[in-house]
Short mmCIF file of C-alpha atoms and ligand atoms in Angstrom, two decimals:
data_model
loop_
_atom_site.label_atom_id
_atom_site.label_comp_id
_atom_site.label_asym_id
_atom_site.label_seq_id
_atom_site.Cartn_x
_atom_site.Cartn_y
_atom_site.Cartn_z
CA MET A 1 36.23 -27.92 96.23
CA ASP A 2 39.34 -27.13 94.21
CA ASN A 3 41.69 -26.08 96.95
CA TYR A 4 43.00 -29.30 98.38
CA GLN A 5 46.09 -28.66 100.47
CA PHE A 6 48.13 -31.67 99.39
CA GLY A 7 48.29 -34.12 96.50
CA LEU A 8 49.36 -37.75 96.60
CA ILE A 9 50.07 -40.04 93.66
CA GLY A 10 50.33 -43.80 94.15
CA LEU A 11 47.74 -45.75 96.08
CA SER A 12 49.46 -48.99 97.00
CA VAL A 13 49.87 -49.87 100.68
CA MET A 14 52.13 -46.96 101.57
CA GLY A 15 50.26 -44.31 99.59
CA GLN A 16 46.81 -45.32 100.85
CA ASN A 17 47.87 -45.33 104.48
CA LEU A 18 49.82 -42.11 104.25
CA ALA A 19 46.83 -40.43 102.57
CA LEU A 20 44.54 -41.57 105.42
CA ASN A 21 47.09 -40.34 107.94
CA ILE A 22 47.52 -36.90 106.33
CA ALA A 23 43.74 -36.56 105.88
CA LYS A 24 43.32 -36.48 109.67
CA ASN A 25 44.55 -32.86 109.53
CA TYR A 26 44.73 -31.75 105.89
CA SER A 27 42.66 -32.10 102.75
CA LEU A 28 44.19 -33.97 99.86
CA ALA A 29 43.57 -35.08 96.31
CA VAL A 30 44.78 -38.51 95.27
CA TYR A 31 45.57 -40.16 91.95
CA ASN A 32 46.75 -43.60 90.90
CA ARG A 33 47.73 -44.86 87.43
CA THR A 34 45.25 -47.74 87.67
CA ASP A 35 41.78 -46.28 88.26
CA SER A 36 40.35 -49.37 89.93
CA LYS A 37 42.77 -48.94 92.85
CA THR A 38 41.62 -45.35 93.39
CA LYS A 39 37.98 -46.41 93.22
CA ASP A 40 38.52 -49.27 95.64
CA PHE A 41 40.36 -46.97 98.04
CA ILE A 42 37.66 -44.30 98.00
CA GLU A 43 34.81 -46.79 98.32
CA ASN A 44 36.28 -49.08 100.96
CA LYS A 45 38.81 -47.13 103.02
CA VAL A 46 37.97 -43.44 102.91
CA THR A 47 35.36 -42.11 105.30
CA SER A 48 36.14 -38.40 105.28
CA GLU A 49 35.53 -35.74 102.69
CA GLN A 50 39.09 -34.60 103.19
CA ILE A 51 40.19 -36.94 100.38
CA LYS A 52 39.21 -36.34 96.77
CA ALA A 53 39.69 -39.06 94.16
CA THR A 54 40.86 -37.93 90.74
CA TYR A 55 41.15 -40.02 87.58
CA GLN A 56 42.99 -37.61 85.27
CA ILE A 57 46.34 -35.95 85.98
CA LYS A 58 44.85 -32.63 84.85
CA ASP A 59 41.98 -32.92 87.34
CA PHE A 60 44.40 -33.89 90.04
CA ILE A 61 46.58 -30.84 89.40
CA ASN A 62 43.60 -28.50 89.16
CA SER A 63 42.33 -29.68 92.54
CA LEU A 64 45.39 -28.43 94.37
CA GLN A 65 46.17 -25.14 96.09
CA LYS A 66 49.14 -23.26 94.67
CA PRO A 67 52.02 -23.68 95.01
CA ARG A 68 51.07 -27.32 94.57
CA LYS A 69 52.49 -29.88 96.95
CA ILE A 70 52.54 -33.31 95.33
CA MET A 71 53.87 -36.43 96.96
CA LEU A 72 54.76 -39.50 94.90
CA MET A 73 54.38 -42.83 96.72
CA ILE A 74 55.15 -45.07 93.78
CA LYS A 75 57.57 -47.79 92.78
CA ALA A 76 61.11 -46.46 92.73
CA GLY A 77 63.08 -46.18 89.46
CA LYS A 78 61.68 -45.46 86.01
CA PRO A 79 58.05 -44.99 87.23
CA VAL A 80 59.14 -41.88 89.17
CA ASP A 81 60.54 -40.29 85.99
CA LEU A 82 57.45 -41.25 84.00
CA VAL A 83 55.10 -39.73 86.56
CA ILE A 84 57.20 -36.55 86.84
CA ASP A 85 57.11 -36.24 83.03
CA SER A 86 53.33 -36.63 83.05
CA LEU A 87 53.01 -33.86 85.66
CA LEU A 88 55.36 -31.33 84.08
CA PRO A 89 53.03 -29.92 81.39
CA PHE A 90 50.60 -28.88 84.13
CA LEU A 91 52.96 -27.61 86.79
CA GLU A 92 53.90 -24.00 87.47
CA LYS A 93 56.94 -22.29 88.93
CA ASP A 94 57.49 -23.00 92.64
CA ASP A 95 55.24 -26.08 92.72
CA ILE A 96 56.71 -28.81 94.90
CA ILE A 97 57.24 -32.49 94.09
CA ILE A 98 58.02 -34.78 97.03
CA ASP A 99 59.32 -38.25 96.20
CA GLY A 100 58.39 -40.33 99.26
CA GLY A 101 59.54 -43.66 97.80
CA ASN A 102 62.82 -45.52 98.14
CA SER A 103 64.56 -43.82 95.24
CA HIS A 104 68.29 -44.25 94.73
CA PHE A 105 69.98 -41.08 95.98
CA SER A 106 71.77 -40.52 92.66
CA ASP A 107 68.39 -40.49 90.85
CA THR A 108 67.17 -37.91 93.35
CA GLU A 109 70.22 -35.71 92.61
CA LYS A 110 69.47 -35.78 88.86
CA ARG A 111 65.74 -35.15 89.27
CA LEU A 112 66.32 -32.26 91.64
CA GLU A 113 68.71 -30.60 89.19
CA ASN A 114 66.47 -31.13 86.15
CA LEU A 115 63.43 -29.79 87.96
CA ALA A 116 65.26 -26.82 89.45
CA ASP A 117 65.98 -25.71 85.85
CA LYS A 118 62.23 -25.69 85.29
CA GLY A 119 61.49 -23.78 88.53
CA ILE A 120 59.97 -26.84 90.25
CA ARG A 121 61.09 -27.48 93.82
CA TYR A 122 61.98 -31.07 94.69
CA LEU A 123 62.30 -33.06 97.88
CA GLY A 124 63.65 -36.59 98.26
CA VAL A 125 61.99 -37.94 101.37
CA GLY A 126 62.69 -41.31 102.97
CA ILE A 127 59.71 -42.76 104.80
CA SER A 128 60.00 -45.75 107.10
CA GLY A 129 57.49 -47.68 109.11
CA GLY A 130 55.82 -49.95 106.58
CA GLU A 131 52.08 -50.12 106.23
CA ALA A 132 51.24 -49.50 109.89
CA GLY A 133 53.80 -46.70 110.23
CA ALA A 134 52.41 -44.90 107.18
CA LEU A 135 48.97 -44.95 108.78
CA HIS A 136 49.77 -44.23 112.42
CA GLY A 137 53.01 -42.26 112.18
CA PRO A 138 56.14 -43.06 110.20
CA SER A 139 59.66 -41.78 110.63
CA ILE A 140 60.23 -39.22 107.86
CA MET A 141 63.63 -38.27 106.44
CA PRO A 142 63.37 -35.23 104.14
CA GLY A 143 66.15 -33.72 102.06
CA GLY A 144 66.33 -31.37 99.09
CA ASN A 145 64.96 -27.88 98.53
CA LYS A 146 64.82 -26.21 101.94
CA SER A 147 62.15 -23.63 101.17
CA ALA A 148 59.95 -26.44 99.87
CA TYR A 149 60.51 -28.36 103.10
CA GLU A 150 59.51 -25.36 105.16
CA GLU A 151 56.24 -25.10 103.25
CA ILE A 152 55.29 -28.73 103.82
CA ALA A 153 56.89 -29.16 107.26
CA GLU A 154 53.62 -28.85 109.18
CA ILE A 155 51.94 -31.49 107.04
CA LEU A 156 54.82 -33.94 107.51
CA GLN A 157 55.00 -33.15 111.23
CA SER A 158 51.30 -33.91 111.63
CA ALA A 159 51.75 -37.29 109.92
CA ALA A 160 55.00 -38.34 111.60
CA ALA A 161 55.50 -40.56 114.64
CA LYS A 162 55.90 -38.72 117.91
CA THR A 163 58.25 -39.03 120.87
CA GLU A 164 58.93 -36.84 123.89
CA GLN A 165 61.59 -35.16 121.73
CA GLY A 166 59.05 -34.10 119.10
CA ASN A 167 57.86 -35.29 115.70
CA CYS A 168 60.00 -37.92 113.95
CA VAL A 169 60.75 -35.67 111.00
CA GLY A 170 63.23 -32.88 110.37
CA TYR A 171 65.10 -31.36 107.43
CA LEU A 172 68.23 -33.49 107.01
CA GLY A 173 70.16 -31.67 104.34
CA PRO A 174 70.34 -30.53 100.73
CA ARG A 175 69.76 -32.54 97.55
CA SER A 176 69.65 -36.30 98.13
CA ALA A 177 70.41 -36.20 101.90
CA GLY A 178 66.97 -37.60 102.84
CA HIS A 179 67.12 -40.54 100.47
CA TYR A 180 70.73 -41.25 101.46
CA VAL A 181 69.79 -41.39 105.14
CA LYS A 182 66.82 -43.65 104.32
CA MET A 183 69.10 -45.97 102.33
CA VAL A 184 71.47 -46.30 105.30
CA HIS A 185 68.48 -46.83 107.62
CA ASN A 186 67.55 -49.81 105.44
CA GLY A 187 71.16 -51.03 105.40
CA ILE A 188 71.18 -51.08 109.22
CA GLU A 189 67.83 -52.89 109.03
CA TYR A 190 69.45 -55.64 106.89
CA GLY A 191 72.22 -56.10 109.48
CA ILE A 192 69.91 -56.28 112.49
CA MET A 193 67.43 -58.59 110.75
CA GLU A 194 70.22 -61.00 109.78
CA ALA A 195 71.70 -60.96 113.30
CA THR A 196 68.26 -61.74 114.76
CA ALA A 197 67.78 -64.56 112.25
CA GLU A 198 71.16 -66.05 113.22
CA ILE A 199 70.23 -66.04 116.92
CA TYR A 200 66.95 -67.75 115.99
CA ASP A 201 68.92 -70.35 114.02
CA PHE A 202 71.21 -71.02 116.98
CA LEU A 203 68.24 -71.34 119.34
CA ARG A 204 66.39 -73.81 117.13
CA LYS A 205 69.34 -75.90 115.91
CA VAL A 206 71.79 -75.91 118.82
CA LEU A 207 69.41 -75.52 121.77
CA ASN A 208 66.44 -77.29 120.08
CA PHE A 209 64.07 -74.48 121.07
CA LYS A 210 60.57 -74.52 119.60
CA PRO A 211 59.19 -71.31 118.01
CA ALA A 212 56.97 -70.48 120.99
CA GLU A 213 59.96 -70.76 123.36
CA ILE A 214 61.98 -68.51 121.05
CA GLY A 215 59.07 -66.07 120.96
CA HIS A 216 58.95 -65.92 124.76
CA LEU A 217 62.68 -65.39 124.93
CA PHE A 218 62.65 -62.53 122.41
CA ALA A 219 59.70 -60.92 124.21
CA ASP A 220 61.67 -61.15 127.45
CA TRP A 221 64.86 -59.71 125.90
CA ASN A 222 62.83 -56.93 124.36
CA GLN A 223 62.21 -55.45 127.78
CA ASP A 224 65.85 -54.33 127.46
CA PHE A 225 66.11 -53.82 123.68
CA SER A 226 62.75 -52.03 123.16
CA ALA A 227 63.22 -52.78 119.48
CA TYR A 228 60.48 -53.03 116.87
CA LEU A 229 62.28 -55.81 114.97
CA MET A 230 62.56 -57.88 118.14
CA GLU A 231 58.95 -57.21 119.05
CA ILE A 232 57.68 -58.48 115.69
CA THR A 233 60.06 -61.46 115.83
CA ALA A 234 58.48 -62.50 119.14
CA GLU A 235 55.04 -62.23 117.56
CA ILE A 236 56.09 -64.11 114.41
CA MET A 237 57.22 -67.07 116.55
CA GLU A 238 53.75 -67.38 118.10
CA LYS A 239 51.77 -67.30 114.84
CA ASP A 240 49.94 -70.48 113.79
CA ASP A 241 49.34 -71.47 110.18
CA PRO A 242 45.55 -71.74 109.81
CA GLU A 243 45.90 -74.43 107.10
CA THR A 244 48.12 -76.88 108.95
CA GLY A 245 47.88 -75.76 112.56
CA GLU A 246 51.71 -75.74 112.64
CA LYS A 247 53.73 -72.68 113.55
CA LEU A 248 53.79 -70.55 110.39
CA ILE A 249 57.51 -69.80 110.73
CA ASN A 250 58.25 -73.52 110.19
CA ILE A 251 56.40 -73.47 106.88
CA ILE A 252 57.86 -70.32 105.35
CA LEU A 253 60.52 -71.09 102.72
CA ASP A 254 64.03 -69.96 103.73
CA LYS A 255 64.63 -67.74 100.67
CA ALA A 256 64.91 -64.02 101.47
CA LYS A 257 64.13 -61.40 98.87
CA GLN A 258 65.41 -57.84 98.63
CA LYS A 259 64.42 -54.67 96.85
CA GLY A 260 67.87 -53.04 96.66
CA THR A 261 68.43 -50.58 99.48
CA GLY A 262 70.81 -52.94 101.34
CA LYS A 263 72.81 -53.54 98.18
CA TRP A 264 72.89 -49.79 97.46
CA SER A 265 74.26 -49.14 100.97
CA VAL A 266 77.08 -51.61 100.37
CA GLU A 267 77.77 -50.20 96.89
CA SER A 268 77.88 -46.67 98.25
CA ALA A 269 80.07 -47.71 101.18
CA LEU A 270 82.57 -49.35 98.81
CA GLU A 271 82.49 -46.24 96.63
CA LEU A 272 83.29 -44.08 99.67
CA GLY A 273 85.85 -46.56 101.05
CA VAL A 274 83.88 -47.30 104.21
CA ALA A 275 83.70 -50.81 105.72
CA ILE A 276 80.18 -51.91 106.72
CA PRO A 277 80.73 -55.67 107.11
CA THR A 278 77.70 -56.39 109.32
CA ILE A 279 75.35 -54.70 106.87
CA ASN A 280 77.16 -56.44 104.01
CA ALA A 281 76.71 -59.78 105.82
CA GLY A 282 72.96 -59.12 105.82
CA VAL A 283 72.97 -58.58 102.06
CA ASN A 284 75.20 -61.61 101.37
CA ALA A 285 73.13 -63.86 103.62
CA ARG A 286 70.02 -63.02 101.58
CA LEU A 287 71.91 -63.79 98.36
CA LEU A 288 73.01 -67.20 99.73
CA SER A 289 69.52 -67.91 101.02
CA ALA A 290 68.20 -67.47 97.48
CA LEU A 291 70.25 -70.52 96.37
CA LYS A 292 67.79 -72.89 98.02
CA THR A 293 67.92 -75.62 95.35
CA GLU A 294 71.70 -75.59 95.22
CA ARG A 295 72.03 -75.53 99.02
CA THR A 296 69.67 -78.46 99.35
CA ALA A 297 71.59 -80.48 96.75
CA ASN A 298 74.96 -79.54 98.30
CA SER A 299 73.82 -80.63 101.74
CA GLN A 300 73.72 -84.24 100.46
CA HIS A 301 77.50 -84.18 99.85
CA PHE A 302 78.46 -83.55 103.45
CA PRO A 303 77.84 -85.41 106.72
CA GLN A 304 75.51 -83.77 109.20
CA PRO A 305 77.46 -82.37 112.17
CA ASP A 306 76.94 -83.74 115.68
CA GLN A 307 75.20 -81.13 117.79
CA PRO A 308 77.28 -80.02 120.78
CA GLU A 309 76.07 -80.68 124.32
CA VAL A 310 75.08 -77.39 125.94
CA GLN A 311 73.18 -76.02 128.88
CA ALA A 312 70.61 -73.55 127.53
CA ALA A 313 70.59 -71.53 130.76
CA GLU A 314 74.31 -70.90 130.42
CA ILE A 315 74.19 -69.93 126.75
CA ILE A 316 71.10 -67.74 126.57
CA PRO A 317 72.60 -64.67 128.27
CA GLN A 318 75.58 -64.97 125.93
CA LEU A 319 73.31 -65.00 122.87
CA LYS A 320 71.54 -61.91 124.15
CA SER A 321 74.88 -60.16 124.66
CA LEU A 322 76.11 -61.04 121.19
CA LEU A 323 72.91 -59.80 119.59
CA TYR A 324 73.25 -56.59 121.57
CA LEU A 325 76.85 -56.12 120.39
CA THR A 326 75.91 -56.83 116.78
CA THR A 327 73.01 -54.38 116.89
CA ILE A 328 75.24 -51.62 118.24
CA VAL A 329 77.83 -52.39 115.56
CA ALA A 330 75.18 -52.29 112.79
CA TYR A 331 74.18 -48.79 113.93
CA ALA A 332 77.85 -47.79 114.30
CA GLU A 333 78.62 -48.91 110.75
CA GLY A 334 75.58 -47.02 109.44
CA PHE A 335 76.51 -43.79 111.23
CA LYS A 336 80.11 -44.08 110.03
CA LEU A 337 78.83 -44.42 106.47
CA LEU A 338 76.61 -41.37 106.99
CA THR A 339 79.63 -39.42 108.25
CA ALA A 340 81.66 -40.25 105.13
CA ALA A 341 78.72 -39.50 102.83
CA SER A 342 78.06 -36.19 104.58
CA GLN A 343 81.65 -35.14 103.93
CA GLU A 344 81.76 -36.36 100.33
CA TYR A 345 78.34 -35.04 99.29
CA GLU A 346 78.32 -32.01 101.60
CA TYR A 347 75.04 -32.98 103.24
CA GLN A 348 75.99 -31.43 106.62
CA LEU A 349 74.13 -34.20 108.39
CA ASN A 350 73.21 -33.85 112.04
CA TYR A 351 73.60 -37.35 113.56
CA GLN A 352 71.85 -36.49 116.77
CA GLU A 353 68.83 -35.38 114.73
CA ILE A 354 68.91 -38.55 112.62
CA ALA A 355 68.93 -40.71 115.78
CA ARG A 356 66.01 -38.65 117.12
CA ILE A 357 64.01 -39.15 113.92
CA TRP A 358 64.66 -42.91 114.09
CA GLU A 359 63.51 -43.22 117.70
CA ALA A 360 59.92 -43.96 116.69
CA GLY A 361 57.91 -44.90 113.62
CA CYS A 362 60.68 -46.62 111.68
CA ILE A 363 61.67 -50.27 111.34
CA ILE A 364 65.01 -49.90 113.20
CA ARG A 365 63.55 -48.03 116.15
CA SER A 366 64.89 -49.30 119.45
CA GLY A 367 65.95 -48.18 122.90
CA LEU A 368 69.50 -47.88 121.60
CA LEU A 369 68.64 -44.81 119.55
CA GLU A 370 68.19 -42.70 122.64
CA LYS A 371 71.74 -43.60 123.65
CA ILE A 372 72.99 -42.89 120.12
CA ARG A 373 71.33 -39.47 120.23
CA SER A 374 72.96 -38.80 123.56
CA ALA A 375 76.36 -39.96 122.23
CA TYR A 376 76.21 -37.45 119.35
CA LEU A 377 74.82 -34.76 121.64
CA ASN A 378 77.86 -35.14 123.90
CA GLN A 379 80.31 -35.50 121.01
CA PRO A 380 79.00 -34.18 117.67
CA GLU A 381 82.33 -35.06 115.99
CA LEU A 382 82.35 -38.66 117.23
CA THR A 383 84.22 -40.87 114.74
CA THR A 384 82.58 -44.10 115.90
CA LEU A 385 79.81 -44.94 118.34
CA LEU A 386 81.95 -47.82 119.61
CA THR A 387 84.20 -45.57 121.69
CA SER A 388 81.40 -43.39 123.06
CA SER A 389 80.87 -43.52 126.82
CA GLU A 390 77.27 -44.61 126.10
CA PHE A 391 78.43 -47.89 124.53
CA LYS A 392 82.05 -48.61 125.43
CA GLN A 393 81.41 -50.53 128.65
CA ASP A 394 78.45 -52.43 127.18
CA LEU A 395 80.60 -53.56 124.27
CA ILE A 396 83.44 -54.73 126.51
CA SER A 397 80.97 -56.88 128.51
CA ALA A 398 79.01 -58.13 125.49
CA ALA A 399 82.14 -59.19 123.60
CA LYS A 400 82.90 -61.73 126.36
CA ALA A 401 80.01 -63.81 125.02
CA ALA A 402 81.54 -64.28 121.60
CA PRO A 403 84.14 -67.07 122.13
CA GLN A 404 81.69 -69.58 123.58
CA ILE A 405 78.96 -68.90 121.01
CA PHE A 406 81.35 -69.01 118.08
CA SER A 407 82.97 -72.19 119.32
CA LEU A 408 79.58 -73.93 119.65
CA ALA A 409 78.52 -72.61 116.24
CA ALA A 410 81.72 -73.96 114.71
CA GLN A 411 81.03 -77.40 116.20
CA ALA A 412 77.45 -77.27 114.92
CA GLU A 413 78.69 -75.93 111.53
CA LEU A 414 76.21 -73.11 111.90
CA PRO A 415 76.88 -69.99 109.81
CA LEU A 416 76.73 -66.74 111.82
CA PRO A 417 77.93 -64.21 109.26
CA ALA A 418 76.48 -61.02 110.76
CA LEU A 419 77.37 -61.87 114.38
CA GLN A 420 80.93 -62.73 113.37
CA ALA A 421 81.26 -59.73 111.06
CA ALA A 422 80.21 -57.41 113.89
CA PHE A 423 82.65 -59.00 116.34
CA ASN A 424 85.46 -58.76 113.77
CA TYR A 425 84.57 -55.15 112.99
CA PHE A 426 84.69 -54.29 116.69
CA ASN A 427 88.05 -56.06 117.11
CA SER A 428 89.50 -54.46 113.97
CA LEU A 429 88.45 -50.96 114.84
CA LYS A 430 89.98 -51.21 118.30
CA SER A 431 93.25 -52.84 117.13
CA ALA A 432 96.20 -50.49 117.16
CA GLU A 433 98.07 -53.11 115.16
CA LEU A 434 96.55 -54.94 112.17
CA PRO A 435 98.42 -57.25 109.78
CA ALA A 436 98.19 -54.73 106.96
CA ASN A 437 101.99 -54.35 107.14
CA LEU A 438 102.16 -57.78 105.50
CA ILE A 439 99.62 -56.73 102.85
CA GLN A 440 101.78 -53.70 102.06
CA ALA A 441 104.93 -55.87 101.87
CA GLN A 442 103.20 -58.30 99.51
CA ARG A 443 101.93 -55.43 97.33
CA ASP A 444 105.39 -53.95 97.17
CA PHE A 445 106.94 -57.39 96.43
CA PHE A 446 104.78 -58.21 93.40
CA GLY A 447 103.84 -54.77 92.16
CA ALA A 448 106.33 -52.22 93.51
CA HIS A 449 103.36 -50.45 95.13
CA THR A 450 105.61 -49.02 97.88
CA TYR A 451 104.94 -48.80 101.62
CA GLN A 452 105.33 -46.42 104.54
CA ARG A 453 107.53 -47.12 107.58
CA LYS A 454 106.79 -46.75 111.27
CA ASP A 455 110.15 -45.20 112.06
CA LYS A 456 110.39 -42.44 109.45
CA THR A 457 108.21 -40.53 107.02
CA GLY A 458 108.23 -41.03 103.26
CA VAL A 459 107.37 -43.73 100.76
CA PHE A 460 109.66 -46.75 100.31
CA HIS A 461 110.25 -49.62 97.92
CA THR A 462 112.36 -52.72 98.47
CA GLU A 463 113.87 -55.17 95.98
CA TRP A 464 112.37 -58.21 97.70
CA GLU A 465 113.48 -61.10 95.50
CA LYS A 466 116.62 -62.91 96.55
N1 LIG B 1 55.95 -51.22 101.35
C1 LIG B 1 56.69 -50.73 102.34
O1 LIG B 1 56.70 -51.23 103.47
C2 LIG B 1 57.54 -49.51 102.09
C3 LIG B 1 58.20 -48.90 103.17
C4 LIG B 1 58.95 -47.75 102.95
C5 LIG B 1 59.05 -47.23 101.69
N2 LIG B 1 58.44 -47.84 100.64
C6 LIG B 1 58.57 -47.22 99.32
O2 LIG B 1 57.40 -46.45 99.07
C7 LIG B 1 57.05 -46.50 97.67
C8 LIG B 1 55.65 -47.08 97.54
O3 LIG B 1 55.65 -48.39 98.08
P1 LIG B 1 54.40 -49.38 98.02
O4 LIG B 1 54.86 -50.66 98.65
O5 LIG B 1 53.20 -48.69 98.52
O6 LIG B 1 54.14 -49.57 96.46
P2 LIG B 1 55.05 -50.23 95.30
O7 LIG B 1 54.61 -51.65 95.14
O8 LIG B 1 56.48 -49.97 95.50
O9 LIG B 1 54.55 -49.40 94.03
C9 LIG B 1 53.23 -49.49 93.55
C10 LIG B 1 52.71 -48.13 93.15
O10 LIG B 1 53.54 -47.59 92.11
C11 LIG B 1 52.69 -47.27 90.99
N3 LIG B 1 53.40 -47.43 89.73
C12 LIG B 1 54.23 -48.45 89.38
N4 LIG B 1 54.71 -48.25 88.14
C13 LIG B 1 54.14 -47.09 87.69
C14 LIG B 1 54.26 -46.35 86.50
N5 LIG B 1 55.05 -46.77 85.50
N6 LIG B 1 53.56 -45.21 86.39
C15 LIG B 1 52.77 -44.79 87.41
N7 LIG B 1 52.63 -45.42 88.57
C16 LIG B 1 53.33 -46.57 88.71
C17 LIG B 1 51.57 -48.26 91.10
O11 LIG B 1 50.48 -47.88 90.32
P3 LIG B 1 49.46 -48.99 89.75
O12 LIG B 1 48.50 -49.26 90.85
O13 LIG B 1 48.86 -48.34 88.57
O14 LIG B 1 50.27 -50.20 89.39
C18 LIG B 1 51.31 -48.22 92.60
O15 LIG B 1 50.60 -47.07 92.96
C19 LIG B 1 58.15 -47.35 97.02
O16 LIG B 1 59.16 -46.52 96.53
C20 LIG B 1 58.66 -48.20 98.16
O17 LIG B 1 59.99 -48.65 97.94
C21 LIG B 1 57.67 -48.95 100.82
#
């Protein structure tokens, strides 16, 4: 058979599972740089004839219906350019390349332009859901050439996660819109993961909870949050280490790694002049966690704090509230970044649609997304989720938890960077008056940078020195 409907390159975890998912409804040819991976996949995972293994790029290309639809599920960065270069001699006008990896949005812009010159249509598609999502239904965030999207829409729809609102996929905008949205998705993920880790830290160090107790608590809270990250956290807390019989979480080294999407979100936010402190706290916390040797040595220089006396029953609802507030703020920061990016890069993003696509399949899926969708449905021009009627009252109540938790954390010398960043963001964004008047006075004092006045328009400078 030489008329396979879809082609997929890259057979690591994501590629293999996505291929199996797509093959439920469409035929596809697959290729991987290292042949042994393709062979292993075909021999051990593939049961249908819908998937054809190929071992030469030329064979791969010749197996596909025209215009060819080729998805790359490979390591982001240089490999994407190398694989595109290897495909080009065999491609024809109107063929479609779909980059399904976590490419930086600026790379996607360049690739799309270069390929358009050659008549090749390009899509930058963010895919979230990890290994299981790729197999059972991920959340899919496509951007780029619209006619190309329309031609592959049915295939992506068949593979995507499903909710009552439809398939968790939809055209998000031109050029790099899909990869930008995926980057911000991952940024939000960094913020929520860090906030969850801080609550875990408080529970184990201040309240002396054991992992199983923490697991039960998260499972209980998740009846309200309906969040994937909370669900897996509850499961993680229950897992035993087969070697030692101890809880596995107690044995895992406290050094977090990162692949770059969180850092890119922060870089892009700074570039656009948007504050995303909760997401940034997630990135910074991972950087500090990586200094394990230094942290361990430093800890010898300082006395251990006395743990405060607390009643768990009194504190637990407060912790839940603070995590709720921080989660809302992480989403709010992400959507505010998307709004700025949409303006700057002319993506014309539809926030209600993005929330809908994130409602299932992806890592940051949670019950809150339904409310976010409703907030943007009611007010498409919303400047921040924090003031929406869906969240305003919740935030006012949740914020009441902060003083007690932060005071206990200060006594226990426990860092809570994401929880505090979110609380500060909330307080800043709802402050009519911030101390930036002093910043302006200082700038004008040492650098004649000028300032504006409250009582009249114009730009002013003062000779400050006596
Ligand atoms: N893992 C996840 O949970 C997840 C979730 C969402 C998105 N993503 C994104 O999806 C993409 C695939 O992720 P993954 O975890 O499945 O795999 P990965 O570890 O990111 O990449 C491995 C794949 O890239 C190929 N590759 C690497 N360098 C290459 C080169 N120079 N030329 C040709 N092929 C090359 C590998 O081929 P060989 O076998 O020959 O080495 C292999 O197929 C990535 O962009 C990733 O960031 C991953």
